[in-house]
XYZ file of C-alpha atoms in Angstrom:
84
model
C 53.337 84.918 -17.775
C 52.111 81.646 -19.403
C 53.386 79.919 -21.863
C 52.271 80.306 -25.658
C 50.984 77.023 -27.534
C 52.558 78.273 -30.839
C 49.353 77.747 -32.313
C 47.333 80.765 -30.763
C 50.830 82.956 -32.310
C 50.206 85.396 -35.673
C 53.703 85.968 -37.396
C 53.624 89.277 -38.810
C 52.762 87.535 -42.102
C 50.197 85.556 -41.333
C 47.970 89.125 -40.521
C 49.414 90.773 -42.759
C 47.729 87.746 -45.192
C 44.682 87.437 -43.207
C 44.315 91.638 -43.374
C 45.176 90.685 -46.836
C 42.229 88.665 -47.117
C 39.431 90.400 -45.454
C 40.034 93.090 -48.094
C 39.876 91.716 -50.984
C 36.449 89.851 -49.124
C 35.118 93.246 -49.076
C 36.083 94.881 -52.400
C 34.360 91.483 -54.262
C 32.005 92.354 -51.752
C 31.412 97.018 -52.803
C 31.838 95.179 -56.813
C 28.259 94.074 -56.080
C 26.881 96.707 -55.221
C 25.200 100.170 -56.705
C 27.675 102.564 -58.495
C 25.641 105.400 -56.406
C 26.291 103.196 -53.258
C 29.554 102.199 -53.820
C 30.500 105.799 -54.139
C 28.645 107.084 -51.068
C 30.294 104.301 -48.650
C 33.824 105.605 -50.091
C 33.891 108.672 -49.596
C 32.335 108.093 -45.740
C 34.700 105.121 -45.507
C 37.917 106.112 -47.337
C 37.633 109.855 -47.611
C 36.274 110.671 -44.399
C 33.610 113.107 -45.576
C 30.602 114.015 -43.652
C 27.494 113.289 -45.094
C 26.791 116.992 -45.955
C 29.914 116.562 -48.218
C 28.451 113.542 -50.122
C 25.250 115.223 -50.605
C 26.805 117.877 -51.903
C 28.824 116.684 -54.429
C 26.626 113.425 -55.316
C 23.687 116.270 -55.841
C 20.997 114.049 -53.230
C 19.585 114.948 -50.308
C 21.831 113.579 -47.234
C 18.506 111.915 -46.120
C 19.514 109.722 -49.753
C 23.149 109.113 -48.392
C 21.689 107.897 -44.741
C 20.193 104.661 -46.730
C 22.463 104.595 -48.702
C 24.793 103.888 -45.939
C 22.500 102.008 -44.812
C 21.991 99.402 -47.197
C 25.112 99.393 -48.204
C 26.891 98.296 -44.659
C 23.500 95.698 -43.954
C 24.329 94.020 -46.972
C 28.498 93.702 -46.300
C 27.648 92.324 -42.929
C 25.550 90.388 -44.726
C 27.694 89.147 -46.938
C 30.846 88.701 -45.049
C 28.837 86.795 -42.883
C 28.509 84.494 -45.292
C 31.416 83.846 -46.902
C 33.795 84.072 -43.059
């Protein structure tokens, strides 16, 4: 085993605070999306629904769900890269 530099070791509190800040950045970015794109993303990623289930719930085609997800993921990646 090698000795670790104290600056390289994060405390659980620091990790929690960092995760909270990341979540706030994602929430802020999501708030800038159109409502249907945001809803599609949340149903997919938070509620673990399939694209087919989302298309039925939102009364849109599966391909529309795919397009919303592609645009949303691209937006989040670009937005979060800029502020990180």
